[in-house]
């Protein structure tokens, strides 16, 4: 890969590419990967590229969508065990081979590493189509949270083998790029993430919503947003909030999201507000109506919620990894703690909860920082990197020799 500078790269002005994008998650599923891919597809289409989206059928009534520069191909899928609301695609190499033989894309981009993604890599290589991939989720580390820790090494080997069959693996952070290279991943490029600062805005703060939570105007609302699942480290959020409440008795914890742990956590924590899954402006209001955002997850490759909280004008306390490590200056526009230092996370959460002026200063700086995280520059970089992969693949083809030419 040619090096493409994140700051100085030009907008992609080449002729449009036909890109087949393969993913096992897509809206209306609620997760960071689906949201990010939706943004990336919109960015590619806005730059004149055509996108064929290949994804599992989400329900029997599901119908393939189409529009300017966009078409969907629906594949077979199954629910992921213990992860309601998400599916993985079943193997489909033969179908994809036939599909792309009839209508050949310039490039195949595989966004997820399930059986459908593996099939797409295999079909692409067999057809000689350049293929790239995303590393969105630490599936190998998830295994310990779901009682199958013995799968961690086989899953890690599966991931590396699949990604090393592609021309480039895109990751969201510099730290992840370094980690994967150290583990033997051969070609890794960083494509960061942005945040919609028009949607996520402090102006969406709602006194009515805070009242519905049982939070007085001058009281503290502590917010957490995400999938209510084992890998998110929610017990530490509850521990930190218990410590906060010993100092600030009228504080309230609001958990926004749904997932396999919600039922048990809600039963065990009747004083916590469980708001369920929220979308769009409703989600943005839930962020903006809080005062402090706690995020001790160690399983993120990025963590869109960190940026969304910052854009919403919240003071964020997070481990120094993933998005937080990339965008937060500790003490300036957020508070960071060494990854895994649970006692320090609790202590820092209590400090932030107890100091209104500190929260206000950090929240204002966080909003300013979020305004610099422009999706358009990220879309430019992604489109440019895909074009380089296509250019390099074409340059590697043997030169065409006319039939009547004399070969000396």
PDB file of C-alpha atoms in Angstrom, residues 4-288:
ATOM      1  CA  UNK A   4      -1.835   8.174   2.265  1.00  0.00           C
ATOM      2  CA  UNK A   5      -1.629  10.986   4.773  1.00  0.00           C
ATOM      3  CA  UNK A   6      -4.803  11.490   6.810  1.00  0.00           C
ATOM      4  CA  UNK A   7      -4.523  15.270   6.755  1.00  0.00           C
ATOM      5  CA  UNK A   8      -3.290  16.099   3.274  1.00  0.00           C
ATOM      6  CA  UNK A   9      -4.974  13.512   1.072  1.00  0.00           C
ATOM      7  CA  UNK A  10      -7.055  14.854  -1.804  1.00  0.00           C
ATOM      8  CA  UNK A  11     -10.727  14.059  -2.353  1.00  0.00           C
ATOM      9  CA  UNK A  12     -11.088  11.006  -4.573  1.00  0.00           C
ATOM     10  CA  UNK A  13     -11.704  12.355  -8.082  1.00  0.00           C
ATOM     11  CA  UNK A  14     -11.088   9.118 -10.024  1.00  0.00           C
ATOM     12  CA  UNK A  15     -13.807   7.446 -12.109  1.00  0.00           C
ATOM     13  CA  UNK A  16     -16.359   5.729  -9.889  1.00  0.00           C
ATOM     14  CA  UNK A  17     -15.688   2.271  -8.521  1.00  0.00           C
ATOM     15  CA  UNK A  18     -18.168  -0.552  -8.263  1.00  0.00           C
ATOM     16  CA  UNK A  19     -17.675  -1.843  -4.716  1.00  0.00           C
ATOM     17  CA  UNK A  20     -19.235  -4.993  -3.265  1.00  0.00           C
ATOM     18  CA  UNK A  21     -19.440  -4.549   0.507  1.00  0.00           C
ATOM     19  CA  UNK A  22     -20.113  -7.697   2.544  1.00  0.00           C
ATOM     20  CA  UNK A  23     -21.344  -7.428   6.124  1.00  0.00           C
ATOM     21  CA  UNK A  24     -23.162  -9.597   8.626  1.00  0.00           C
ATOM     22  CA  UNK A  25     -24.703  -6.621  10.452  1.00  0.00           C
ATOM     23  CA  UNK A  26     -26.717  -3.721   9.090  1.00  0.00           C
ATOM     24  CA  UNK A  27     -29.414  -1.286  10.221  1.00  0.00           C
ATOM     25  CA  UNK A  28     -31.893  -1.532  11.872  1.00  0.00           C
ATOM     26  CA  UNK A  29     -29.587  -3.636  14.065  1.00  0.00           C
ATOM     27  CA  UNK A  30     -28.209  -1.367  16.789  1.00  0.00           C
ATOM     28  CA  UNK A  31     -24.434  -1.566  17.153  1.00  0.00           C
ATOM     29  CA  UNK A  32     -21.388   0.485  16.304  1.00  0.00           C
ATOM     30  CA  UNK A  33     -20.424  -1.627  13.284  1.00  0.00           C
ATOM     31  CA  UNK A  34     -23.819  -1.243  11.609  1.00  0.00           C
ATOM     32  CA  UNK A  35     -23.807   2.500  12.267  1.00  0.00           C
ATOM     33  CA  UNK A  36     -20.261   2.948  10.960  1.00  0.00           C
ATOM     34  CA  UNK A  37     -20.914   0.916   7.811  1.00  0.00           C
ATOM     35  CA  UNK A  38     -24.048   2.914   7.078  1.00  0.00           C
ATOM     36  CA  UNK A  39     -21.965   6.076   7.257  1.00  0.00           C
ATOM     37  CA  UNK A  40     -19.214   4.621   5.084  1.00  0.00           C
ATOM     38  CA  UNK A  41     -21.659   3.455   2.408  1.00  0.00           C
ATOM     39  CA  UNK A  42     -23.287   6.893   2.304  1.00  0.00           C
ATOM     40  CA  UNK A  43     -19.835   8.468   2.018  1.00  0.00           C
ATOM     41  CA  UNK A  44     -18.830   6.230  -0.895  1.00  0.00           C
ATOM     42  CA  UNK A  45     -22.068   6.886  -2.779  1.00  0.00           C
ATOM     43  CA  UNK A  46     -21.728  10.647  -2.202  1.00  0.00           C
ATOM     44  CA  UNK A  47     -18.314  10.418  -3.897  1.00  0.00           C
ATOM     45  CA  UNK A  48     -19.795   8.829  -7.008  1.00  0.00           C
ATOM     46  CA  UNK A  49     -19.039   5.185  -6.224  1.00  0.00           C
ATOM     47  CA  UNK A  50     -21.585   2.386  -6.606  1.00  0.00           C
ATOM     48  CA  UNK A  51     -22.120   0.001  -3.726  1.00  0.00           C
ATOM     49  CA  UNK A  52     -23.544  -3.508  -3.827  1.00  0.00           C
ATOM     50  CA  UNK A  53     -24.303  -4.491  -0.220  1.00  0.00           C
ATOM     51  CA  UNK A  54     -24.310  -8.217   0.556  1.00  0.00           C
ATOM     52  CA  UNK A  55     -25.812  -9.063   3.962  1.00  0.00           C
ATOM     53  CA  UNK A  56     -27.884 -11.762   5.696  1.00  0.00           C
ATOM     54  CA  UNK A  57     -31.652 -11.562   5.527  1.00  0.00           C
ATOM     55  CA  UNK A  58     -32.766 -10.197   8.928  1.00  0.00           C
ATOM     56  CA  UNK A  59     -36.373 -11.446   8.819  1.00  0.00           C
ATOM     57  CA  UNK A  60     -38.640 -13.439   6.505  1.00  0.00           C
ATOM     58  CA  UNK A  61     -40.277 -10.196   5.405  1.00  0.00           C
ATOM     59  CA  UNK A  62     -36.920  -8.590   4.556  1.00  0.00           C
ATOM     60  CA  UNK A  63     -36.666  -7.239   1.010  1.00  0.00           C
ATOM     61  CA  UNK A  64     -33.547  -6.107  -0.835  1.00  0.00           C
ATOM     62  CA  UNK A  65     -33.345  -2.328  -1.109  1.00  0.00           C
ATOM     63  CA  UNK A  66     -32.042  -0.367  -4.067  1.00  0.00           C
ATOM     64  CA  UNK A  67     -31.503   3.249  -4.981  1.00  0.00           C
ATOM     65  CA  UNK A  68     -29.115   5.600  -6.783  1.00  0.00           C
ATOM     66  CA  UNK A  69     -25.679   4.009  -6.595  1.00  0.00           C
ATOM     67  CA  UNK A  70     -26.905   1.296  -4.222  1.00  0.00           C
ATOM     68  CA  UNK A  71     -28.259  -2.247  -4.387  1.00  0.00           C
ATOM     69  CA  UNK A  72     -28.660  -5.030  -1.838  1.00  0.00           C
ATOM     70  CA  UNK A  73     -28.154  -8.761  -2.148  1.00  0.00           C
ATOM     71  CA  UNK A  74     -29.675 -10.808   0.688  1.00  0.00           C
ATOM     72  CA  UNK A  75     -27.995 -14.001   1.857  1.00  0.00           C
ATOM     73  CA  UNK A  76     -29.035 -16.700   4.315  1.00  0.00           C
ATOM     74  CA  UNK A  77     -28.229 -16.123   7.967  1.00  0.00           C
ATOM     75  CA  UNK A  78     -28.731 -17.456  11.493  1.00  0.00           C
ATOM     76  CA  UNK A  79     -29.005 -15.867  14.936  1.00  0.00           C
ATOM     77  CA  UNK A  80     -25.789 -15.603  16.920  1.00  0.00           C
ATOM     78  CA  UNK A  81     -26.134 -17.745  20.074  1.00  0.00           C
ATOM     79  CA  UNK A  82     -26.496 -15.670  23.276  1.00  0.00           C
ATOM     80  CA  UNK A  83     -26.503 -12.474  21.211  1.00  0.00           C
ATOM     81  CA  UNK A  84     -30.131 -11.752  20.376  1.00  0.00           C
ATOM     82  CA  UNK A  85     -30.753  -9.241  17.621  1.00  0.00           C
ATOM     83  CA  UNK A  86     -27.624 -10.103  15.629  1.00  0.00           C
ATOM     84  CA  UNK A  87     -27.063 -12.711  12.941  1.00  0.00           C
ATOM     85  CA  UNK A  88     -24.189 -14.251  11.048  1.00  0.00           C
ATOM     86  CA  UNK A  89     -24.264 -15.078   7.366  1.00  0.00           C
ATOM     87  CA  UNK A  90     -24.051 -18.678   6.232  1.00  0.00           C
ATOM     88  CA  UNK A  91     -21.363 -19.748   3.733  1.00  0.00           C
ATOM     89  CA  UNK A  92     -22.169 -18.548   0.209  1.00  0.00           C
ATOM     90  CA  UNK A  93     -18.983 -18.884  -1.862  1.00  0.00           C
ATOM     91  CA  UNK A  94     -20.656 -20.502  -4.880  1.00  0.00           C
ATOM     92  CA  UNK A  95     -23.448 -17.938  -4.972  1.00  0.00           C
ATOM     93  CA  UNK A  96     -21.029 -15.011  -4.672  1.00  0.00           C
ATOM     94  CA  UNK A  97     -18.747 -16.513  -7.318  1.00  0.00           C
ATOM     95  CA  UNK A  98     -21.669 -16.704  -9.766  1.00  0.00           C
ATOM     96  CA  UNK A  99     -22.939 -13.251  -8.813  1.00  0.00           C
ATOM     97  CA  UNK A 100     -19.591 -11.559  -9.311  1.00  0.00           C
ATOM     98  CA  UNK A 101     -18.823 -13.571 -12.457  1.00  0.00           C
ATOM     99  CA  UNK A 102     -21.933 -12.060 -14.071  1.00  0.00           C
ATOM    100  CA  UNK A 103     -21.457  -8.558 -12.676  1.00  0.00           C
ATOM    101  CA  UNK A 104     -17.856  -8.083 -11.670  1.00  0.00           C
ATOM    102  CA  UNK A 105     -17.080  -5.455  -9.016  1.00  0.00           C
ATOM    103  CA  UNK A 106     -13.854  -3.461  -9.080  1.00  0.00           C
ATOM    104  CA  UNK A 107     -13.258  -4.350  -5.433  1.00  0.00           C
ATOM    105  CA  UNK A 108     -14.813  -6.443  -2.667  1.00  0.00           C
ATOM    106  CA  UNK A 109     -14.725  -5.045   0.855  1.00  0.00           C
ATOM    107  CA  UNK A 110     -15.444  -7.534   3.662  1.00  0.00           C
ATOM    108  CA  UNK A 111     -16.575  -5.783   6.825  1.00  0.00           C
ATOM    109  CA  UNK A 112     -17.176  -8.774   9.125  1.00  0.00           C
ATOM    110  CA  UNK A 113     -15.338 -12.046   9.660  1.00  0.00           C
ATOM    111  CA  UNK A 114     -18.139 -14.607   9.816  1.00  0.00           C
ATOM    112  CA  UNK A 115     -18.811 -17.437   7.343  1.00  0.00           C
ATOM    113  CA  UNK A 116     -20.313 -15.015   4.813  1.00  0.00           C
ATOM    114  CA  UNK A 117     -17.253 -12.766   5.007  1.00  0.00           C
ATOM    115  CA  UNK A 118     -14.898 -15.740   4.614  1.00  0.00           C
ATOM    116  CA  UNK A 119     -16.913 -16.899   1.569  1.00  0.00           C
ATOM    117  CA  UNK A 120     -16.608 -13.438   0.034  1.00  0.00           C
ATOM    118  CA  UNK A 121     -12.821 -13.455   0.434  1.00  0.00           C
ATOM    119  CA  UNK A 122     -12.588 -16.898  -1.177  1.00  0.00           C
ATOM    120  CA  UNK A 123     -14.851 -15.984  -4.098  1.00  0.00           C
ATOM    121  CA  UNK A 124     -12.952 -12.733  -4.701  1.00  0.00           C
ATOM    122  CA  UNK A 125      -9.568 -14.407  -4.761  1.00  0.00           C
ATOM    123  CA  UNK A 126     -10.792 -17.124  -7.100  1.00  0.00           C
ATOM    124  CA  UNK A 127     -12.071 -14.443  -9.499  1.00  0.00           C
ATOM    125  CA  UNK A 128      -8.963 -12.287  -9.175  1.00  0.00           C
ATOM    126  CA  UNK A 129     -10.935  -9.365  -7.707  1.00  0.00           C
ATOM    127  CA  UNK A 130      -8.998  -7.219  -5.197  1.00  0.00           C
ATOM    128  CA  UNK A 131     -10.414  -7.612  -1.701  1.00  0.00           C
ATOM    129  CA  UNK A 132     -10.013  -5.563   1.483  1.00  0.00           C
ATOM    130  CA  UNK A 133     -11.342  -6.077   5.010  1.00  0.00           C
ATOM    131  CA  UNK A 134     -12.289  -4.349   8.262  1.00  0.00           C
ATOM    132  CA  UNK A 135     -11.334  -5.353  11.788  1.00  0.00           C
ATOM    133  CA  UNK A 136     -14.301  -3.983  13.742  1.00  0.00           C
ATOM    134  CA  UNK A 137     -14.710  -6.378  16.672  1.00  0.00           C
ATOM    135  CA  UNK A 138     -12.424  -8.314  19.008  1.00  0.00           C
ATOM    136  CA  UNK A 139     -14.330 -11.566  18.563  1.00  0.00           C
ATOM    137  CA  UNK A 140     -11.462 -13.590  20.028  1.00  0.00           C
ATOM    138  CA  UNK A 141     -11.583 -11.671  23.317  1.00  0.00           C
ATOM    139  CA  UNK A 142     -15.399 -11.983  23.448  1.00  0.00           C
ATOM    140  CA  UNK A 143     -15.144 -15.769  23.873  1.00  0.00           C
ATOM    141  CA  UNK A 144     -14.181 -15.522  27.555  1.00  0.00           C
ATOM    142  CA  UNK A 145     -17.313 -13.451  28.272  1.00  0.00           C
ATOM    143  CA  UNK A 146     -19.606 -16.111  26.794  1.00  0.00           C
ATOM    144  CA  UNK A 147     -18.219 -19.203  28.529  1.00  0.00           C
ATOM    145  CA  UNK A 148     -16.111 -20.472  25.626  1.00  0.00           C
ATOM    146  CA  UNK A 149     -12.700 -19.086  26.543  1.00  0.00           C
ATOM    147  CA  UNK A 150     -11.050 -22.145  25.023  1.00  0.00           C
ATOM    148  CA  UNK A 151     -12.047 -20.751  21.605  1.00  0.00           C
ATOM    149  CA  UNK A 152      -9.946 -17.594  21.977  1.00  0.00           C
ATOM    150  CA  UNK A 153      -6.815 -18.934  20.273  1.00  0.00           C
ATOM    151  CA  UNK A 154      -8.647 -20.718  17.396  1.00  0.00           C
ATOM    152  CA  UNK A 155     -10.755 -17.607  16.755  1.00  0.00           C
ATOM    153  CA  UNK A 156      -7.648 -15.394  16.782  1.00  0.00           C
ATOM    154  CA  UNK A 157      -5.992 -17.723  14.263  1.00  0.00           C
ATOM    155  CA  UNK A 158      -9.142 -17.669  12.088  1.00  0.00           C
ATOM    156  CA  UNK A 159      -9.201 -13.865  12.114  1.00  0.00           C
ATOM    157  CA  UNK A 160      -5.532 -13.488  11.199  1.00  0.00           C
ATOM    158  CA  UNK A 161      -5.750 -16.040   8.408  1.00  0.00           C
ATOM    159  CA  UNK A 162      -8.801 -14.386   6.893  1.00  0.00           C
ATOM    160  CA  UNK A 163      -7.437 -10.846   7.074  1.00  0.00           C
ATOM    161  CA  UNK A 164      -4.049 -11.861   5.685  1.00  0.00           C
ATOM    162  CA  UNK A 165      -5.821 -13.185   2.593  1.00  0.00           C
ATOM    163  CA  UNK A 166      -6.983  -9.622   1.858  1.00  0.00           C
ATOM    164  CA  UNK A 167      -4.909  -6.814   0.375  1.00  0.00           C
ATOM    165  CA  UNK A 168      -5.443  -4.484   3.342  1.00  0.00           C
ATOM    166  CA  UNK A 169      -7.112  -4.668   6.753  1.00  0.00           C
ATOM    167  CA  UNK A 170      -8.611  -1.383   7.943  1.00  0.00           C
ATOM    168  CA  UNK A 171      -8.676  -0.630  11.691  1.00  0.00           C
ATOM    169  CA  UNK A 172      -9.955   2.418  13.588  1.00  0.00           C
ATOM    170  CA  UNK A 173      -6.960   3.219  15.825  1.00  0.00           C
ATOM    171  CA  UNK A 174      -3.179   3.443  15.648  1.00  0.00           C
ATOM    172  CA  UNK A 175      -2.875   1.252  18.753  1.00  0.00           C
ATOM    173  CA  UNK A 176      -4.886  -1.525  17.126  1.00  0.00           C
ATOM    174  CA  UNK A 177      -2.769  -1.273  13.973  1.00  0.00           C
ATOM    175  CA  UNK A 178       0.376  -1.743  16.057  1.00  0.00           C
ATOM    176  CA  UNK A 179      -1.145  -4.680  17.945  1.00  0.00           C
ATOM    177  CA  UNK A 180      -2.241  -6.481  14.790  1.00  0.00           C
ATOM    178  CA  UNK A 181       1.101  -5.941  13.072  1.00  0.00           C
ATOM    179  CA  UNK A 182       2.833  -7.373  16.140  1.00  0.00           C
ATOM    180  CA  UNK A 183       0.557 -10.419  15.878  1.00  0.00           C
ATOM    181  CA  UNK A 184       1.544 -11.044  12.250  1.00  0.00           C
ATOM    182  CA  UNK A 185      -1.096  -9.133  10.284  1.00  0.00           C
ATOM    183  CA  UNK A 186       0.673  -8.162   7.089  1.00  0.00           C
ATOM    184  CA  UNK A 187      -1.039  -5.028   5.727  1.00  0.00           C
ATOM    185  CA  UNK A 188      -2.930  -2.752   8.110  1.00  0.00           C
ATOM    186  CA  UNK A 189      -4.195   0.794   7.543  1.00  0.00           C
ATOM    187  CA  UNK A 190      -5.926   3.161   9.960  1.00  0.00           C
ATOM    188  CA  UNK A 191      -9.295   4.657   9.038  1.00  0.00           C
ATOM    189  CA  UNK A 192     -10.697   6.457  12.074  1.00  0.00           C
ATOM    190  CA  UNK A 193     -14.322   7.272  12.902  1.00  0.00           C
ATOM    191  CA  UNK A 194     -16.240  10.495  13.144  1.00  0.00           C
ATOM    192  CA  UNK A 195     -19.321  11.720  14.960  1.00  0.00           C
ATOM    193  CA  UNK A 196     -22.490  13.507  13.866  1.00  0.00           C
ATOM    194  CA  UNK A 197     -22.256  16.751  15.838  1.00  0.00           C
ATOM    195  CA  UNK A 198     -25.573  18.017  14.485  1.00  0.00           C
ATOM    196  CA  UNK A 199     -27.407  15.031  15.944  1.00  0.00           C
ATOM    197  CA  UNK A 200     -25.378  14.690  19.147  1.00  0.00           C
ATOM    198  CA  UNK A 201     -25.562  18.174  20.611  1.00  0.00           C
ATOM    199  CA  UNK A 202     -25.801  19.632  24.159  1.00  0.00           C
ATOM    200  CA  UNK A 203     -28.794  21.647  22.930  1.00  0.00           C
ATOM    201  CA  UNK A 204     -30.876  18.448  23.053  1.00  0.00           C
ATOM    202  CA  UNK A 205     -30.786  18.429  26.864  1.00  0.00           C
ATOM    203  CA  UNK A 206     -34.325  17.802  28.129  1.00  0.00           C
ATOM    204  CA  UNK A 207     -35.649  18.841  31.528  1.00  0.00           C
ATOM    205  CA  UNK A 208     -38.712  16.665  30.908  1.00  0.00           C
ATOM    206  CA  UNK A 209     -36.565  13.603  30.284  1.00  0.00           C
ATOM    207  CA  UNK A 210     -34.506  14.238  33.407  1.00  0.00           C
ATOM    208  CA  UNK A 211     -37.717  14.559  35.405  1.00  0.00           C
ATOM    209  CA  UNK A 212     -38.905  11.232  33.982  1.00  0.00           C
ATOM    210  CA  UNK A 213     -35.658   9.691  35.258  1.00  0.00           C
ATOM    211  CA  UNK A 214     -36.370  11.143  38.694  1.00  0.00           C
ATOM    212  CA  UNK A 215     -33.424  13.554  38.490  1.00  0.00           C
ATOM    213  CA  UNK A 216     -33.822  17.017  39.989  1.00  0.00           C
ATOM    214  CA  UNK A 217     -32.639  20.033  38.020  1.00  0.00           C
ATOM    215  CA  UNK A 218     -29.460  20.389  40.088  1.00  0.00           C
ATOM    216  CA  UNK A 219     -28.861  16.659  40.649  1.00  0.00           C
ATOM    217  CA  UNK A 220     -26.332  14.407  38.897  1.00  0.00           C
ATOM    218  CA  UNK A 221     -27.338  12.046  36.077  1.00  0.00           C
ATOM    219  CA  UNK A 222     -24.688   9.417  35.292  1.00  0.00           C
ATOM    220  CA  UNK A 223     -25.181   7.842  31.860  1.00  0.00           C
ATOM    221  CA  UNK A 224     -23.952   4.695  30.179  1.00  0.00           C
ATOM    222  CA  UNK A 225     -24.874   3.781  26.575  1.00  0.00           C
ATOM    223  CA  UNK A 226     -24.255   0.528  24.719  1.00  0.00           C
ATOM    224  CA  UNK A 227     -25.232  -3.089  24.359  1.00  0.00           C
ATOM    225  CA  UNK A 228     -26.069  -4.521  27.775  1.00  0.00           C
ATOM    226  CA  UNK A 229     -23.770  -7.492  27.355  1.00  0.00           C
ATOM    227  CA  UNK A 230     -20.992  -9.274  29.300  1.00  0.00           C
ATOM    228  CA  UNK A 231     -18.100  -7.815  27.305  1.00  0.00           C
ATOM    229  CA  UNK A 232     -19.027  -4.211  28.227  1.00  0.00           C
ATOM    230  CA  UNK A 233     -17.799  -4.408  31.844  1.00  0.00           C
ATOM    231  CA  UNK A 234     -21.064  -3.120  33.317  1.00  0.00           C
ATOM    232  CA  UNK A 235     -20.310  -4.435  36.836  1.00  0.00           C
ATOM    233  CA  UNK A 236     -17.614  -1.765  37.082  1.00  0.00           C
ATOM    234  CA  UNK A 237     -20.117   0.926  36.047  1.00  0.00           C
ATOM    235  CA  UNK A 238     -22.373  -0.217  38.891  1.00  0.00           C
ATOM    236  CA  UNK A 239     -19.436  -0.289  41.323  1.00  0.00           C
ATOM    237  CA  UNK A 240     -18.362   3.219  40.332  1.00  0.00           C
ATOM    238  CA  UNK A 241     -21.911   4.506  40.663  1.00  0.00           C
ATOM    239  CA  UNK A 242     -22.274   2.953  44.129  1.00  0.00           C
ATOM    240  CA  UNK A 243     -19.150   4.877  45.175  1.00  0.00           C
ATOM    241  CA  UNK A 244     -20.535   8.057  43.609  1.00  0.00           C
ATOM    242  CA  UNK A 245     -23.805   7.669  45.459  1.00  0.00           C
ATOM    243  CA  UNK A 246     -22.055   7.422  48.810  1.00  0.00           C
ATOM    244  CA  UNK A 247     -20.778  10.958  48.154  1.00  0.00           C
ATOM    245  CA  UNK A 248     -23.772  12.216  46.123  1.00  0.00           C
ATOM    246  CA  UNK A 249     -26.907  10.450  47.420  1.00  0.00           C
ATOM    247  CA  UNK A 250     -29.324  12.047  44.930  1.00  0.00           C
ATOM    248  CA  UNK A 251     -27.339  10.896  41.870  1.00  0.00           C
ATOM    249  CA  UNK A 252     -29.088   8.670  39.344  1.00  0.00           C
ATOM    250  CA  UNK A 253     -27.653   6.080  36.948  1.00  0.00           C
ATOM    251  CA  UNK A 254     -29.257   5.733  33.512  1.00  0.00           C
ATOM    252  CA  UNK A 255     -28.382   2.726  31.328  1.00  0.00           C
ATOM    253  CA  UNK A 256     -29.366   3.177  27.696  1.00  0.00           C
ATOM    254  CA  UNK A 257     -29.413   0.068  25.527  1.00  0.00           C
ATOM    255  CA  UNK A 258     -30.576  -3.506  25.445  1.00  0.00           C
ATOM    256  CA  UNK A 259     -28.945  -6.915  25.477  1.00  0.00           C
ATOM    257  CA  UNK A 260     -28.631 -10.278  27.221  1.00  0.00           C
ATOM    258  CA  UNK A 261     -27.759  -8.864  30.665  1.00  0.00           C
ATOM    259  CA  UNK A 262     -30.548  -6.318  30.892  1.00  0.00           C
ATOM    260  CA  UNK A 263     -33.148  -8.537  32.574  1.00  0.00           C
ATOM    261  CA  UNK A 264     -30.865  -9.721  35.377  1.00  0.00           C
ATOM    262  CA  UNK A 265     -29.245  -6.317  35.944  1.00  0.00           C
ATOM    263  CA  UNK A 266     -32.617  -4.604  36.087  1.00  0.00           C
ATOM    264  CA  UNK A 267     -33.883  -7.131  38.631  1.00  0.00           C
ATOM    265  CA  UNK A 268     -30.797  -6.663  40.826  1.00  0.00           C
ATOM    266  CA  UNK A 269     -30.672  -2.849  40.541  1.00  0.00           C
ATOM    267  CA  UNK A 270     -34.182  -1.418  40.960  1.00  0.00           C
ATOM    268  CA  UNK A 271     -32.858   2.118  41.558  1.00  0.00           C
ATOM    269  CA  UNK A 272     -31.168   2.250  38.147  1.00  0.00           C
ATOM    270  CA  UNK A 273     -33.068   3.638  35.166  1.00  0.00           C
ATOM    271  CA  UNK A 274     -32.994   1.145  32.282  1.00  0.00           C
ATOM    272  CA  UNK A 275     -34.071   3.188  29.266  1.00  0.00           C
ATOM    273  CA  UNK A 276     -33.796   0.420  26.662  1.00  0.00           C
ATOM    274  CA  UNK A 277     -32.572   0.868  23.101  1.00  0.00           C
ATOM    275  CA  UNK A 278     -32.927   4.378  21.686  1.00  0.00           C
ATOM    276  CA  UNK A 279     -32.335   5.814  18.230  1.00  0.00           C
ATOM    277  CA  UNK A 280     -31.847   9.114  16.463  1.00  0.00           C
ATOM    278  CA  UNK A 281     -32.922  12.282  18.237  1.00  0.00           C
ATOM    279  CA  UNK A 282     -34.322  10.269  21.146  1.00  0.00           C
ATOM    280  CA  UNK A 283     -30.889   8.710  21.745  1.00  0.00           C
ATOM    281  CA  UNK A 284     -29.242  12.115  21.381  1.00  0.00           C
ATOM    282  CA  UNK A 285     -31.566  13.558  24.039  1.00  0.00           C
ATOM    283  CA  UNK A 286     -30.648  10.732  26.428  1.00  0.00           C
ATOM    284  CA  UNK A 287     -26.968  11.593  26.051  1.00  0.00           C
ATOM    285  CA  UNK A 288     -27.408  15.346  26.360  1.00  0.00           C
TER     286      UNK A 288
END
